[in-house]
CSV table of C-alpha atoms in Angstrom, one decimal:
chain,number,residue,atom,x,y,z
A,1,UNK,CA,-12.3,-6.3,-5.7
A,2,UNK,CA,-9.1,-4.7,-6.2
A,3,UNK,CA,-7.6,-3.2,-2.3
A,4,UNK,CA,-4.9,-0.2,-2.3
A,5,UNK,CA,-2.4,-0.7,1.1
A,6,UNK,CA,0.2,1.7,1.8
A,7,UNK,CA,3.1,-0.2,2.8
A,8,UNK,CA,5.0,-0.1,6.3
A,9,UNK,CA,8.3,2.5,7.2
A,10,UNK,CA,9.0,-0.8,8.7
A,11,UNK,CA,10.1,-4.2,6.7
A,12,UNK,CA,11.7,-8.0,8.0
A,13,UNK,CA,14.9,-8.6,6.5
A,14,UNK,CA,15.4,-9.9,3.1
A,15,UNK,CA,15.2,-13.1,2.4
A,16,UNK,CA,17.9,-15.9,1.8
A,17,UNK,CA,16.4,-16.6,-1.8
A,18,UNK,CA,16.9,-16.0,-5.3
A,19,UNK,CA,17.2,-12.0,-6.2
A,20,UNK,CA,14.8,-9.6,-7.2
A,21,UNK,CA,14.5,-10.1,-10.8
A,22,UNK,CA,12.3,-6.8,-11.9
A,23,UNK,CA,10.7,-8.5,-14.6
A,24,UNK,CA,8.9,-10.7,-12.7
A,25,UNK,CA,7.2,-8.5,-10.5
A,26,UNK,CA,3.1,-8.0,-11.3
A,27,UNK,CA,1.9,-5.0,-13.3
A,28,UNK,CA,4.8,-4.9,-16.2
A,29,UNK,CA,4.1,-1.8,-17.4
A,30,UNK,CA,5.8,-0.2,-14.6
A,31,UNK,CA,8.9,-2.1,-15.2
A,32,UNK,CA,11.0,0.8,-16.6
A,33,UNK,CA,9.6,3.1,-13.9
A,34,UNK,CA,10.6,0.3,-10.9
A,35,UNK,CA,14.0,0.1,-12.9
A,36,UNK,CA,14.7,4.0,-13.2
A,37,UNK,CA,13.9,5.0,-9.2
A,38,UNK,CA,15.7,1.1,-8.4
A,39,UNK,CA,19.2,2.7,-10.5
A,40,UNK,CA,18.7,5.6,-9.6
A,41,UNK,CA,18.3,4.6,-4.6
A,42,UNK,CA,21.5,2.1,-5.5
A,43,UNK,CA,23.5,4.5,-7.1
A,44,UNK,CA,22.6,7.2,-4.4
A,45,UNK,CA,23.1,5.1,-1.4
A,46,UNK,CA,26.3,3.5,-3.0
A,47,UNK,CA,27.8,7.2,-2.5
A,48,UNK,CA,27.9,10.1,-0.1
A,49,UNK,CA,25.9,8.2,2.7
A,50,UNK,CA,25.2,11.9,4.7
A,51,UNK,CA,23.2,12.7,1.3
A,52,UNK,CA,21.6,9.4,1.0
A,53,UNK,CA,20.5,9.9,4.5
A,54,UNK,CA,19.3,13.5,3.6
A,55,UNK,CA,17.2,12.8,0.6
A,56,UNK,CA,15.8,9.5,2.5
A,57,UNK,CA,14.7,11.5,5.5
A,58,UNK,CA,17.1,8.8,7.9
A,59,UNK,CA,18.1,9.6,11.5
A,60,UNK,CA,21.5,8.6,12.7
A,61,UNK,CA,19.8,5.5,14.2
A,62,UNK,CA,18.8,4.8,10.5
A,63,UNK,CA,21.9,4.7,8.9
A,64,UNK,CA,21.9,0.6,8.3
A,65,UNK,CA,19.0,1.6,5.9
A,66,UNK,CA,21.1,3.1,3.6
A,67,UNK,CA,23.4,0.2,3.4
A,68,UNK,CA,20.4,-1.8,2.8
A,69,UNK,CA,19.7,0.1,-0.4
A,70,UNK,CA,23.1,-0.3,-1.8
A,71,UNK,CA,22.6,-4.0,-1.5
A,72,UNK,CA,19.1,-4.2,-3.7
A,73,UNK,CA,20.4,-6.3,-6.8
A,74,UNK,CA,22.0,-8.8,-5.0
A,75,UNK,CA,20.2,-9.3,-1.6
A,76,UNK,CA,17.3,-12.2,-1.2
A,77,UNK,CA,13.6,-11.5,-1.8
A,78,UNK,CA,10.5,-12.9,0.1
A,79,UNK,CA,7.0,-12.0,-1.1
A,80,UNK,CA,5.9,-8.9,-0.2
A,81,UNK,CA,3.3,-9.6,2.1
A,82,UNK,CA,6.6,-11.3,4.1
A,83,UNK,CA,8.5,-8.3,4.0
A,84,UNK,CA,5.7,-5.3,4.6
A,85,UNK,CA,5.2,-5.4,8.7
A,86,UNK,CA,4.0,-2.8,11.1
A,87,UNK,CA,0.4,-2.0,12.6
A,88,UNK,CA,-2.0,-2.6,9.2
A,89,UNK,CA,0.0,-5.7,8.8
A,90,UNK,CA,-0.2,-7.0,11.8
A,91,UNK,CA,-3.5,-6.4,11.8
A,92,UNK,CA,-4.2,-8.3,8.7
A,93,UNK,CA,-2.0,-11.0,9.5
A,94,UNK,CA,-1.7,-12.5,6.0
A,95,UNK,CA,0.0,-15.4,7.4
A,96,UNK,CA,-2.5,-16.9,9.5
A,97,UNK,CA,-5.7,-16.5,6.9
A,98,UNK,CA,-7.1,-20.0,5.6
A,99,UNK,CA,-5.4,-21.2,1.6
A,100,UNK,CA,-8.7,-19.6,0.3
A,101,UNK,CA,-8.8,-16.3,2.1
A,102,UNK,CA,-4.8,-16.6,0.8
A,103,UNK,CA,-5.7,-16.8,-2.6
A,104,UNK,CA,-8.1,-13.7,-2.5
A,105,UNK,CA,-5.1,-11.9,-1.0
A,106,UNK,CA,-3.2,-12.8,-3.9
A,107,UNK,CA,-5.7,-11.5,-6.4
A,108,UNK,CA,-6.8,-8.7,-4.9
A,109,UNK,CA,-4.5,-6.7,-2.6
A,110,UNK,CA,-1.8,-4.3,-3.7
A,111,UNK,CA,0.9,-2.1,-1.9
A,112,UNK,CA,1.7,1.2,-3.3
A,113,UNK,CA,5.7,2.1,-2.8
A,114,UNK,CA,8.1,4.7,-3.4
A,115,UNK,CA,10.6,2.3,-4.6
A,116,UNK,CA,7.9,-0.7,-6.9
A,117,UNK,CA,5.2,1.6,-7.7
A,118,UNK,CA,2.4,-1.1,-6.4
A,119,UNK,CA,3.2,-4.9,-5.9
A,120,UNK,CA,1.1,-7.4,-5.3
A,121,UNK,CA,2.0,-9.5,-1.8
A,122,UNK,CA,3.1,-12.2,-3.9
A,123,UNK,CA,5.6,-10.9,-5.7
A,124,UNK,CA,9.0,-11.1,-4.7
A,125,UNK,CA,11.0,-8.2,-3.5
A,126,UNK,CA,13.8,-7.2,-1.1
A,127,UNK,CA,13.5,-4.8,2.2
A,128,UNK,CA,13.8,-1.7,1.3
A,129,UNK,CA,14.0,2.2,2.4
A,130,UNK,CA,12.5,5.2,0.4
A,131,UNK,CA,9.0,6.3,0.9
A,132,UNK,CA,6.6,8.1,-1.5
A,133,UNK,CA,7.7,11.6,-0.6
A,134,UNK,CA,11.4,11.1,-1.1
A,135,UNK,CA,12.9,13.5,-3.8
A,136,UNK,CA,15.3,11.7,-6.1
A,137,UNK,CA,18.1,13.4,-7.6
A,138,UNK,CA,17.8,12.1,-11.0
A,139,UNK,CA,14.3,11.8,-11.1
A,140,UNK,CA,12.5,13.9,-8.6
A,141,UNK,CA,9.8,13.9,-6.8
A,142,UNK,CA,8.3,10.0,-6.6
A,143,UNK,CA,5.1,10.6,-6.8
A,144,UNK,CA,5.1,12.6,-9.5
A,145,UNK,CA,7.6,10.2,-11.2
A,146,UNK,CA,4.7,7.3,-10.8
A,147,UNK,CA,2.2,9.2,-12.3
A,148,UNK,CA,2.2,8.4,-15.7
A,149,UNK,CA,2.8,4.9,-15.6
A,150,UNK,CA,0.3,4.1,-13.1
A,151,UNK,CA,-2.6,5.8,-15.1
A,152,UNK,CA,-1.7,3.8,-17.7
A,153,UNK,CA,-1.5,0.6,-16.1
A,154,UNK,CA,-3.8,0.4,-12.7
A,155,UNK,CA,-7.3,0.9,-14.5
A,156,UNK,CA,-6.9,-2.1,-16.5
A,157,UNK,CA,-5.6,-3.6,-12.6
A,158,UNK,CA,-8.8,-2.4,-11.4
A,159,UNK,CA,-11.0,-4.9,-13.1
A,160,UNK,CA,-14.5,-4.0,-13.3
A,161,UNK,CA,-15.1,-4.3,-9.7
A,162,UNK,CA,-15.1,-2.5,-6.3
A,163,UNK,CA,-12.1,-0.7,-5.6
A,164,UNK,CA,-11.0,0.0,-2.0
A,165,UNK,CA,-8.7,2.8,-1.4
A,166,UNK,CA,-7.2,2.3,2.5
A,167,UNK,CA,-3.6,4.7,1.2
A,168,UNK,CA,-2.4,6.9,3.1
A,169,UNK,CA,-2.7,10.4,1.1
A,170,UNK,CA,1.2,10.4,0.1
A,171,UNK,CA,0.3,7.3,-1.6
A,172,UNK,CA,-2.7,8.5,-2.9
A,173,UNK,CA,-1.2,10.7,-5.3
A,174,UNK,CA,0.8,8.3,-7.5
A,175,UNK,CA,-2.8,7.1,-8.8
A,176,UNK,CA,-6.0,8.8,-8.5
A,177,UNK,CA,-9.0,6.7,-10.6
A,178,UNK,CA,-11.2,8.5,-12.8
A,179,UNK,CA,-14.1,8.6,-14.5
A,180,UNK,CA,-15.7,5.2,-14.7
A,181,UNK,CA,-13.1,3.5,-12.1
A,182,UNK,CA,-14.0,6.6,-9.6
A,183,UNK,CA,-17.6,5.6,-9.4
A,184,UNK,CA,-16.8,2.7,-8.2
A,185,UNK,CA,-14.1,3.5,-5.8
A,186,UNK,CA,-14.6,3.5,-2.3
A,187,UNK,CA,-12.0,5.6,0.2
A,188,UNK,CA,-11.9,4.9,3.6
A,189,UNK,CA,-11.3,6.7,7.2
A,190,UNK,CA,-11.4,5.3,10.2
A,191,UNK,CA,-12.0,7.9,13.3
A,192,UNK,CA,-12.2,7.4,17.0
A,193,UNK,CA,-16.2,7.7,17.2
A,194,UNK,CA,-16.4,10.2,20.2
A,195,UNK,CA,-14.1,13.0,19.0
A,196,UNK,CA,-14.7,12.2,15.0
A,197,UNK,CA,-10.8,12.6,14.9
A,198,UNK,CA,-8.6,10.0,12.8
A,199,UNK,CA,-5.9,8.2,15.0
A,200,UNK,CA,-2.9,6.7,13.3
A,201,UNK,CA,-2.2,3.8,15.4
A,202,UNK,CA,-6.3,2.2,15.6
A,203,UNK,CA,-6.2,3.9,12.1
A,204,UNK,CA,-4.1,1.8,10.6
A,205,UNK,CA,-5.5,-1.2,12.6
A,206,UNK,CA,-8.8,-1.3,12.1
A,207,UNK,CA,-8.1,-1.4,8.2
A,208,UNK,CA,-6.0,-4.2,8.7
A,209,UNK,CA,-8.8,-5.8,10.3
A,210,UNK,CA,-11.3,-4.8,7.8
A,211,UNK,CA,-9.1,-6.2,4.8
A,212,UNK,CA,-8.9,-9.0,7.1
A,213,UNK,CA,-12.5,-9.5,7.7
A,214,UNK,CA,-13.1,-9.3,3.9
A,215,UNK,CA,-10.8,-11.8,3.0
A,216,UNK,CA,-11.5,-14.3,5.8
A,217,UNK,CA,-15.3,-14.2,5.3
A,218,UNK,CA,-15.0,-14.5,1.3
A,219,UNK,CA,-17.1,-11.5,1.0
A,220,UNK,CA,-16.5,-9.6,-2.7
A,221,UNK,CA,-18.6,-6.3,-2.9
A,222,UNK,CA,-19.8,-5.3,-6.0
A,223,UNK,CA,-19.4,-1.7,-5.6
A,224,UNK,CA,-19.0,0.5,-2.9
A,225,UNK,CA,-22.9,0.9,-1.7
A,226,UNK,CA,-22.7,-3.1,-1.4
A,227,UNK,CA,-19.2,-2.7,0.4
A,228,UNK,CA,-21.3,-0.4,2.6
A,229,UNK,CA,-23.9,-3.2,3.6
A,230,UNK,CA,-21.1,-5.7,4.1
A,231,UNK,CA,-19.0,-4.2,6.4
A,232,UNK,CA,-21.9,-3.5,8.6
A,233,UNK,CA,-23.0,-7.6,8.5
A,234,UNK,CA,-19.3,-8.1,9.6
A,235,UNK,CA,-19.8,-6.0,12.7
A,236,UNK,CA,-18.5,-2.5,11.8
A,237,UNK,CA,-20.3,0.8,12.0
A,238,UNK,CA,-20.2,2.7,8.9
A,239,UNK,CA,-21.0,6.2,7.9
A,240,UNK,CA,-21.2,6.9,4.1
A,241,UNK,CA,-21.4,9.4,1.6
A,242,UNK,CA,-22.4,8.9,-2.2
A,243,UNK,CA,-20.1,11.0,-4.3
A,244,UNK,CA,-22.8,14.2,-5.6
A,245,UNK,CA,-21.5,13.8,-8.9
A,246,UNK,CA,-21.0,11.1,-11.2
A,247,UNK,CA,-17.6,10.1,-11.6
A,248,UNK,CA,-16.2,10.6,-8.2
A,249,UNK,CA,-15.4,8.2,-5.6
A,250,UNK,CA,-17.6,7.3,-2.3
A,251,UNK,CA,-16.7,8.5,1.5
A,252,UNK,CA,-16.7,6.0,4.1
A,253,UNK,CA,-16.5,6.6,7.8
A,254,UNK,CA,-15.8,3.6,10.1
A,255,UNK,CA,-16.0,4.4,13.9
A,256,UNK,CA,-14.2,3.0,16.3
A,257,UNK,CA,-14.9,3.8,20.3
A,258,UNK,CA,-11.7,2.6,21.5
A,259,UNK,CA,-8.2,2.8,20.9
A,260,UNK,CA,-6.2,-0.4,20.4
């Protein structure tokens, strides 16, 4: 089972540690694209600072962000499950599942990211600032600048087994699966159960929880109809919808009555 996260706007400080050394990141096919949009944020943020904060989308109260860029090459790295925080992490609370229900987390979730493309939570990175929908002057748009390189590198990610889409739709558009990988996709929406309407915060937190609950349990789906089956023995109501032609990915629904 192979799990797509969106990361969090939000991140912990770096670490004290060793530097990021890009080479030793998971999936090394996107090493030249990491290195090009890396470049590309320090050199922005190491000069006009009103710009930086323009193309980054930063308040005023955000300014210390773009400082934090500058200071990518040298500053400590924690894994990435460390750094990522907000209401999906919290949710899934990597820090506080068993060594086993660690180890699945290591094989099987990755974070999709303006800056890294898609890490895995093991890898070693520094906090950061630049979301999927920042515009680059150099390079452009970011999504479009992962394209390439993920569609050559995340099918052979994907394995042969279930994959769970839970990214945001900024996210979603560096990598879209195809063909034989879409069939056995599975994207997922969580909506408040009486108005059918998705809300970001219980959103967010109820797929936390449902990484969470997959992890911790040891569950491993084999496609999406069996993900369908288990996430109802775990407790969760689930609406789904086989894709009505071959190729595509499925549609589930999980309802939640409240908001928390």
């Amino acid at each position: 089972m192979l799990v797509l996260l969106p990361p969090s706007e939000g991140k912990a400080a770096s670490g004290r540690g060793t530097p990021l050394k890009t080479g030793s990141l998971s999936l090394p096919g996107l090493t030249a694209a990491r290195e090009a949009v890396l470049g590309e944020l320090v050199e922005l943020c190491a000069g006009d600072e009103e710009k930086a904060r323009e193309v980054l989308g930063l308040s005023e109260g955000l300014r210390g962000e773009v400082v934090k860029n500058v200071e990518l090459l040298t500053a400590g790295a924690r894994p990435a499950g460390e750094i990522y925080t907000g209401v999906l992490y919290d949710a899934l609370d990597l820090a506080s599942l068993d060594a086993a229900a660690k180890r699945r987390a290591a094989r099987s979730l990755l974070v999709f990211s303006g800056l890294w493309g898609a890490v895995r939570v093991t890898d070693r990175i520094p906090s950061y600032r630049c979301s999927m929908g920042v515009r680059l002057p150099g390079l452009g748009a970011l999504g479009a600048h992962w394209r390439a390189p993920m569609a050559e590198v995340l099918p052979e990610a994907a394995g042969n087994g279930l994959v769970l889409d839970l990214r945001s739709a900024a996210y979603a558009a560096a990598w879209k699966p195809k063909g034989e990988v879409a069939s056995r996709t599975a994207n997922v929406r969580v909506l408040h159960a009486p108005t059918r309407k998705v809300v970001s915060h219980f959103n967010k937190a109820t797929k936390g929880r449902i990484v969470r609950s997959l992890l911790a349990s040891g569950t491993a789906p084999a496609g999406p109809a069996e993900l369908v089956e288990a996430l109802r023995d775990l407790g969760y109501e689930v609406e789904a919808a086989a894709p009505a032609k071959a190729g595509r990915p499925w549609s589930l629904d999980v309802l939640v009555d409240e908001v928390h």
